[in-house]
Amino acid sequence: MRHRYSILLFPLHIFVDFLSLNIGFVGAYGIKFGTIDPVFETPYATLWWVFNLVWLAEIILFKPYIFPRQLFKADHLIKKMLLLMALHIAIIAVYWVAVKGYYYSREHLVIAYGLFAVLGIAFRVGGLIFLKEYRARGYNNRRYIVVGYGKLATTIRGFYDAHPEMGFHFYGYFDEPNDETSDLLRGSYSDLLEYVKVNHIDCVYCCMPYIDNNRLRHIVDGAENVDYQVKLLVDFRGFLAKGASVEYHDFLPVLNLSPQVLADFRVNTLKRGFDILFSFSVLSLGAPFFLLVALFTRLSSKGPILYAQERIGRDGKPFLIYKFRSMYINSEQSGPALSAGDRDSRITPWGRFMRQTRLDELPQFYNVLRGDMSVVGPRPERQFFIDQIVEVAPEYKNLLKVKPGITSIGQIKFGYASSIEEMVQRLRYDLMYPERRSFMFDMWIIAQTVRVMMQGRGK
């Protein structure tokens, strides 16, 4: 029987996690109280049972130990464990409040979860190191072939060659012979099933569009008799980077190549709801502070308190952005010009302080309420400068697919740009946002912005 030891990984994983959980619980009691005898008696024995039952329920519901080899990596395993542990902590906290178990030691629980995390992570890292060495010696490996020769076929082979720890061994290509086929061609489609049977092949990768549907169906039907996996390779790399998704029309899968990440309803709804709530809170609670900043702005130099300027928003739509005026009036009589930072004589002394602390951006919360902007998003620019940036970096157009924001990664990592070259440098940071945006990522950017404001490090 091939891979007879692989089946042991699942129960071993469960056993070690339960062992780690119980060692953590009992060991933490010993560390806290200097003895472990009372942990076997009420009320701690009850809590001990609840600890194990909650973990068992999580295993049954979420099946955390079932994943392909491609995801058998330290970061994935540890992340999954920590997520389950966080849920476990939340459920135990609810149980604690429900039974009014204030007699349980919080320090004991903290130590218990700490020990559990250390043991669980150590097992996962140690297990991966062992498997890597074990597979390097030729054990616990999978044999695979690729049907349909072309660039996609060489790509999947290159992937497994670069990751020997996954234990996939290449056994050749299958295709109809022609001038472009490789020396590693093991035969034509008619030879495939016999080759799979004789060489105990575990996985057959079929590359589209190099193989037609009739031959693919023949390979799939043969898997029932010879016992191998069939995996379909389709080259969607250029589309998936833009956020493709699969839709099902009855039984027919349809690939949606529109930028799904950018149009995702849940993300947009949650983001807009947060924008409204956060902006309304800032404008309401910060009204006295806003009036104070406005007073200083009015007294520091002649001119209006607020400054309005046309910027380009989502999908190229222009809007008026509002800021506390940080420059002397008529600073752009000769035409649009970027700020030269601390060396810019157009900036007032008070304006320089506002820029360092980002206070000049506060009126833009009104833009957020109007829907022109978001709290987090790439900074909007004027069309005059966008035209120049696009000539150097056409990828800037990707930023116009999302709503601009008051703060962004570029603002945190780079700050204000004083030239087109610096705008392009800042662009490298802002381009990360459309692909990675999420509620938690927005919270991280806001926290970093507050830190920059408090430290007065705005550039």
XYZ file of C-alpha atoms in Angstrom:
459
model
C 0.000 0.000 0.000
C 1.495 3.329 -1.115
C 2.080 6.104 1.436
C 0.967 3.832 4.254
C 2.329 6.243 6.876
C 0.591 9.360 5.541
C -2.701 8.269 7.082
C -1.060 8.483 10.513
C -0.470 12.251 10.244
C -4.118 13.108 10.905
C -4.577 11.199 14.197
C -1.044 12.141 15.278
C -1.829 15.813 14.773
C -5.008 15.524 16.848
C -3.270 13.553 19.590
C -0.365 15.997 19.918
C -2.674 19.026 20.075
C -4.796 17.448 22.801
C -1.617 16.453 24.636
C -0.277 20.005 24.343
C -3.610 21.451 25.507
C -3.707 19.248 28.599
C -0.031 19.688 29.453
C -0.576 23.421 29.163
C -3.629 23.318 31.475
C -2.086 21.099 34.144
C 1.399 22.586 33.846
C 0.050 26.117 34.204
C -1.729 25.103 37.408
C 1.516 23.711 38.781
C 3.421 26.868 37.839
C 0.774 29.120 39.398
C 0.013 27.188 42.601
C 3.049 24.907 43.068
C 0.963 21.728 42.989
C -1.256 19.896 40.504
C -3.440 17.791 42.823
C -6.403 20.244 43.054
C -6.635 20.457 39.256
C -8.245 16.989 39.270
C -10.999 18.183 41.607
C -13.961 20.535 41.246
C -14.112 23.325 40.087
C -10.935 23.036 37.973
C -11.766 19.518 36.796
C -14.955 20.927 35.230
C -13.018 23.683 33.472
C -10.527 21.060 32.287
C -13.327 19.048 30.681
C -14.728 22.189 29.034
C -11.251 22.996 27.646
C -11.095 19.611 25.910
C -14.701 19.573 24.708
C -14.415 23.023 23.145
C -11.252 22.010 21.296
C -12.938 18.791 20.120
C -15.919 20.783 18.833
C -13.594 23.109 16.909
C -11.881 20.100 15.287
C -15.228 18.628 14.224
C -16.598 21.918 12.880
C -13.543 23.402 11.179
C -11.511 20.279 10.250
C -8.199 22.116 10.792
C -5.977 19.128 9.949
C -7.265 18.501 6.429
C -5.224 20.375 3.819
C -3.153 19.593 0.710
C 0.622 19.358 0.794
C 0.907 22.744 -0.861
C -0.449 24.336 2.335
C 1.647 22.186 4.661
C 3.850 25.139 5.616
C 4.869 26.619 8.949
C 3.103 29.969 8.483
C -0.158 28.330 7.380
C -0.155 25.732 10.173
C 0.726 28.257 12.882
C -1.828 30.788 11.637
C -4.556 28.147 11.645
C -3.629 27.038 15.156
C -3.623 30.603 16.514
C -7.034 31.306 14.941
C -8.478 28.190 16.598
C -6.835 29.155 19.868
C -8.324 32.660 19.673
C -11.783 31.150 19.162
C -11.129 28.752 22.062
C -10.222 31.680 24.315
C -13.396 33.532 23.327
C -15.622 30.531 24.091
C -13.923 29.910 27.440
C -14.409 33.598 28.302
C -18.137 33.296 27.550
C -18.294 30.123 29.670
C -16.501 31.919 32.506
C -19.046 34.746 32.507
C -22.002 32.348 32.121
C -21.055 30.254 35.177
C -19.690 33.280 37.056
C -16.418 31.422 37.444
C -14.519 34.322 38.969
C -12.813 31.856 41.293
C -10.738 30.617 38.340
C -7.286 32.139 38.172
C -6.832 34.393 35.152
C -3.067 34.040 35.483
C -3.471 30.251 35.253
C -5.414 30.609 31.999
C -2.842 32.981 30.510
C -0.025 30.566 31.338
C -2.068 27.598 30.041
C -2.648 29.201 26.655
C 0.979 30.328 26.521
C 2.229 26.780 27.110
C -0.274 25.383 24.622
C 0.883 27.846 21.948
C 4.564 27.085 22.546
C 4.059 23.316 22.457
C 1.734 23.427 19.444
C 4.066 25.636 17.420
C 7.095 23.575 18.407
C 5.357 20.392 17.225
C 4.401 21.939 13.901
C 7.835 23.361 13.200
C 9.541 20.169 14.368
C 7.182 18.035 12.294
C 7.870 20.059 9.178
C 11.644 19.756 9.668
C 11.289 16.000 10.138
C 9.086 15.633 7.038
C 11.519 17.680 4.974
C 14.405 15.391 5.908
C 12.242 12.280 5.605
C 11.144 13.206 2.096
C 14.689 14.168 1.130
C 15.639 10.537 1.811
C 13.007 9.370 -0.679
C 10.130 8.521 1.673
C 6.549 9.836 1.794
C 6.754 11.136 -1.773
C 4.188 11.598 -4.521
C 4.814 10.768 -8.157
C 3.295 12.965 -10.825
C 3.207 13.370 -14.595
C 2.080 16.300 -16.745
C -0.218 15.812 -19.747
C -0.078 18.427 -22.507
C 3.361 19.924 -23.070
C 3.853 23.715 -23.075
C 4.859 26.662 -20.872
C 2.249 25.777 -18.273
C 3.602 22.222 -18.039
C 7.149 23.435 -17.382
C 5.832 25.945 -14.833
C 4.242 23.302 -12.586
C 7.374 21.196 -12.795
C 9.492 24.217 -11.887
C 7.273 24.858 -8.871
C 7.801 21.391 -7.416
C 11.509 21.441 -8.265
C 11.781 24.648 -6.226
C 9.894 23.071 -3.291
C 11.386 19.593 -2.715
C 9.994 19.622 0.829
C 6.554 18.896 -0.653
C 7.838 15.522 -1.836
C 6.561 15.564 -5.427
C 8.720 13.630 -7.925
C 8.383 14.321 -11.650
C 7.953 11.265 -13.915
C 7.632 12.882 -17.339
C 5.396 14.616 -19.872
C 2.724 13.057 -22.087
C 1.663 14.544 -25.407
C 1.534 13.779 -29.101
C 5.134 13.991 -30.421
C 6.004 17.139 -32.418
C 8.930 19.488 -32.979
C 8.348 21.357 -29.693
C 7.936 18.436 -27.292
C 10.600 17.762 -24.698
C 13.131 14.953 -24.417
C 11.280 14.112 -21.200
C 8.231 13.002 -23.185
C 7.362 9.521 -21.897
C 4.785 8.731 -24.530
C 1.564 9.732 -26.215
C -1.958 9.745 -24.784
C -2.451 6.082 -25.710
C 0.502 5.087 -23.490
C -0.579 7.114 -20.470
C -2.791 4.737 -18.475
C -0.357 1.838 -18.752
C 2.534 4.074 -17.669
C 0.528 5.341 -14.674
C -0.267 1.784 -13.596
C 3.254 0.410 -13.989
C 5.007 3.359 -12.303
C 2.428 3.870 -9.528
C 1.747 7.497 -10.465
C -0.196 9.397 -7.820
C -1.169 12.557 -9.643
C -1.812 13.483 -13.283
C -1.711 17.201 -14.122
C -3.656 18.038 -17.295
C -2.756 21.361 -18.918
C -5.389 23.399 -20.713
C -5.572 24.244 -23.568
C -3.013 21.633 -24.654
C -5.447 18.744 -24.118
C -8.960 18.389 -25.561
C -12.076 17.407 -23.619
C -12.335 13.859 -25.000
C -8.827 12.937 -23.883
C -9.372 14.641 -20.546
C -12.554 12.621 -19.979
C -10.658 9.433 -20.804
C -8.001 10.286 -18.182
C -10.631 11.096 -15.549
C -12.496 7.825 -16.213
C -9.246 5.884 -15.889
C -8.631 7.301 -12.400
C -11.455 5.145 -11.016
C -9.694 1.936 -12.059
C -5.996 2.793 -11.577
C -6.273 4.994 -8.437
C -4.671 8.358 -9.173
C -5.655 11.995 -8.805
C -6.461 14.212 -11.795
C -5.752 17.937 -11.519
C -6.573 20.496 -14.175
C -4.106 23.322 -14.858
C -5.435 26.475 -16.518
C -3.203 29.521 -16.946
C -5.190 32.319 -15.279
C -2.187 34.006 -13.681
C -2.671 37.303 -15.480
C -6.349 37.408 -14.539
C -6.180 36.150 -10.960
C -3.835 38.992 -10.073
C -6.763 41.305 -10.873
C -9.225 39.356 -8.753
C -11.044 36.685 -10.750
C -13.770 34.561 -9.166
C -15.811 31.459 -10.006
C -19.582 31.667 -10.440
C -21.864 28.652 -10.864
C -24.722 28.736 -13.372
C -26.476 25.559 -12.211
C -23.742 22.936 -12.687
C -21.653 25.065 -15.096
C -18.680 26.915 -13.538
C -18.085 30.369 -15.045
C -14.889 32.340 -14.413
C -15.594 36.018 -13.725
C -12.548 38.001 -14.901
C -13.781 41.364 -13.621
C -11.792 42.830 -10.718
C -13.749 41.054 -8.006
C -11.480 42.198 -5.172
C -12.188 45.834 -5.978
C -15.935 45.343 -6.389
C -16.505 42.988 -3.482
C -19.808 43.993 -1.906
C -18.987 42.950 1.631
C -15.690 44.813 1.737
C -17.212 47.968 0.271
C -20.235 47.862 2.559
C -18.177 47.372 5.712
C -15.690 50.028 4.618
C -18.381 52.590 3.832
C -20.158 51.924 7.105
C -16.919 52.415 9.023
C -16.121 55.582 7.047
C -19.462 57.174 7.956
C -19.302 56.192 11.623
C -15.653 57.139 12.074
C -15.918 60.472 10.211
C -19.109 61.497 12.011
C -17.464 60.705 15.361
C -14.332 62.699 14.521
C -16.298 65.723 13.265
C -18.686 65.654 16.250
C -16.286 64.939 19.095
C -13.442 66.934 17.574
C -15.486 70.073 16.812
C -13.872 72.181 19.601
C -10.405 71.117 18.462
C -11.305 71.892 14.829
C -12.354 75.400 15.860
C -9.050 75.864 17.688
C -7.021 74.777 14.622
C -9.174 77.050 12.451
C -8.484 80.003 14.798
C -4.710 79.445 14.675
C -4.893 79.151 10.875
C -6.792 82.435 10.617
C -4.420 84.291 12.958
C -1.193 82.864 11.492
C -1.516 84.552 8.080
C -3.964 86.367 5.828
C -6.342 84.297 3.800
C -9.240 81.832 4.173
C -9.202 79.126 6.807
C -10.069 76.331 4.405
C -8.491 75.599 1.059
C -10.434 73.795 -1.686
C -8.739 72.132 -4.654
C -9.938 69.845 -7.422
C -8.647 66.275 -7.167
C -9.358 63.107 -9.135
C -11.286 60.371 -7.344
C -12.449 56.868 -8.083
C -12.952 56.056 -11.777
C -11.413 59.405 -12.727
C -14.255 61.549 -11.304
C -13.148 65.016 -10.100
C -14.175 66.424 -6.712
C -13.209 69.292 -4.404
C -10.944 68.315 -1.524
C -10.902 70.477 1.635
C -7.900 71.194 3.842
C -6.855 73.708 6.462
C -4.827 76.276 4.523
C -1.109 75.688 5.121
C 0.304 78.084 2.484
C 0.233 81.806 1.948
C -2.493 83.002 -0.422
C -1.801 83.107 -4.189
C 0.969 80.517 -3.877
C 0.143 78.944 -7.226
C -0.371 81.988 -9.390
C 2.201 80.680 -11.888
C 0.452 77.307 -12.191
C 0.256 73.943 -10.364
C 3.383 73.163 -8.329
C 4.295 70.499 -5.817
C 5.399 71.368 -2.314
C 9.152 71.347 -1.699
C 8.657 70.209 1.892
C 10.454 72.072 4.675
C 12.316 74.164 2.081
C 9.078 75.489 0.565
C 8.788 79.211 1.336
C 5.104 79.163 0.397
C 4.242 77.217 3.573
C 3.436 79.270 6.659
C 5.135 78.404 9.997
C 1.798 77.185 11.354
C 1.149 75.344 8.108
C 4.473 73.530 8.435
C 3.423 72.305 11.904
C 0.031 71.201 10.572
C 1.694 69.220 7.786
C 4.064 67.488 10.205
C 1.146 66.449 12.401
C -1.318 65.937 9.500
C -3.745 68.428 11.061
C -4.259 70.129 7.693
C -6.017 66.956 6.470
C -8.763 66.980 9.138
C -11.451 68.783 7.045
C -11.309 65.876 4.619
C -13.519 63.899 6.989
C -16.281 66.023 5.435
C -15.215 64.622 2.045
C -15.497 61.141 3.528
C -19.053 61.787 4.728
C -19.954 63.070 1.246
C -18.618 59.869 -0.284
C -15.818 61.522 -2.281
C -13.143 59.839 -0.190
C -12.544 57.054 2.322
C -10.637 57.231 5.597
C -8.006 54.876 4.148
C -6.991 54.832 0.503
C -4.367 56.172 -1.892
C -3.999 59.951 -1.827
C -5.909 61.749 -4.631
C -3.895 63.866 -7.035
C -4.623 66.636 -9.541
C -5.113 65.690 -13.181
C -2.109 67.836 -14.122
C 0.217 65.589 -12.118
C -1.610 62.331 -12.897
C -0.924 62.822 -16.604
C 2.811 63.153 -15.861
C 2.880 60.165 -13.478
C 1.111 57.878 -15.963
C 3.767 58.629 -18.587
C 6.434 57.263 -16.226
C 4.357 54.673 -14.334
C 1.180 53.542 -16.206
C 0.270 51.295 -13.258
C -0.901 54.434 -11.425
C -4.255 53.897 -13.179
C -4.855 50.943 -10.831
C -5.211 53.408 -7.946
C -8.192 55.017 -9.665
C -10.144 51.782 -9.199
C -10.509 52.427 -5.467
C -11.798 55.426 -3.562
C -8.989 57.817 -2.484
C -8.346 58.292 1.216
C -7.177 60.699 3.899
C -4.297 58.428 4.805
C -2.476 55.662 2.974
C 0.574 53.428 3.090
C 2.380 55.962 0.909
C 1.597 58.770 3.344
C 2.940 56.727 6.253
C 6.048 55.316 4.604
C 6.912 58.241 2.333
C 4.827 61.350 3.032
C 4.340 64.364 0.791
C 6.041 64.245 -2.619
C 7.931 67.252 -3.938
C 8.479 65.968 -7.497
C 7.083 63.547 -10.061
C 9.977 61.181 -9.247
C 8.995 61.161 -5.574
C 5.353 60.619 -6.535
C 6.414 57.519 -8.461
C 8.437 56.334 -5.451
C 5.399 56.783 -3.203
C 3.340 54.923 -5.784
C 5.233 51.698 -4.956
C 3.659 51.730 -1.498
C 0.164 52.797 -2.546
C -0.071 50.065 -5.200
C -0.037 47.531 -2.360
C -3.422 48.753 -1.127
C -5.909 47.690 -3.860
C -4.710 44.063 -3.668
C -4.423 43.815 0.133
C -7.248 46.008 1.345
C -9.309 44.671 4.202
C -10.864 46.015 7.386
C -7.923 44.887 9.543
C -5.419 46.375 7.087
C -7.289 49.694 7.265
C -7.125 49.591 11.069
C -3.363 49.039 10.905
C -2.911 52.018 8.559
C -5.023 54.248 10.828
C -2.975 53.195 13.874
C 0.265 53.973 12.036
C -1.127 57.351 10.988
C -1.976 58.237 14.591
C 1.585 57.306 15.560
C 3.014 59.606 12.860
C 0.729 62.442 14.031
C 1.693 62.010 17.686
C 5.397 61.968 16.835
C 5.104 64.880 14.399
C 7.040 62.939 11.759
C 4.851 63.829 8.775
C 7.038 64.656 5.790
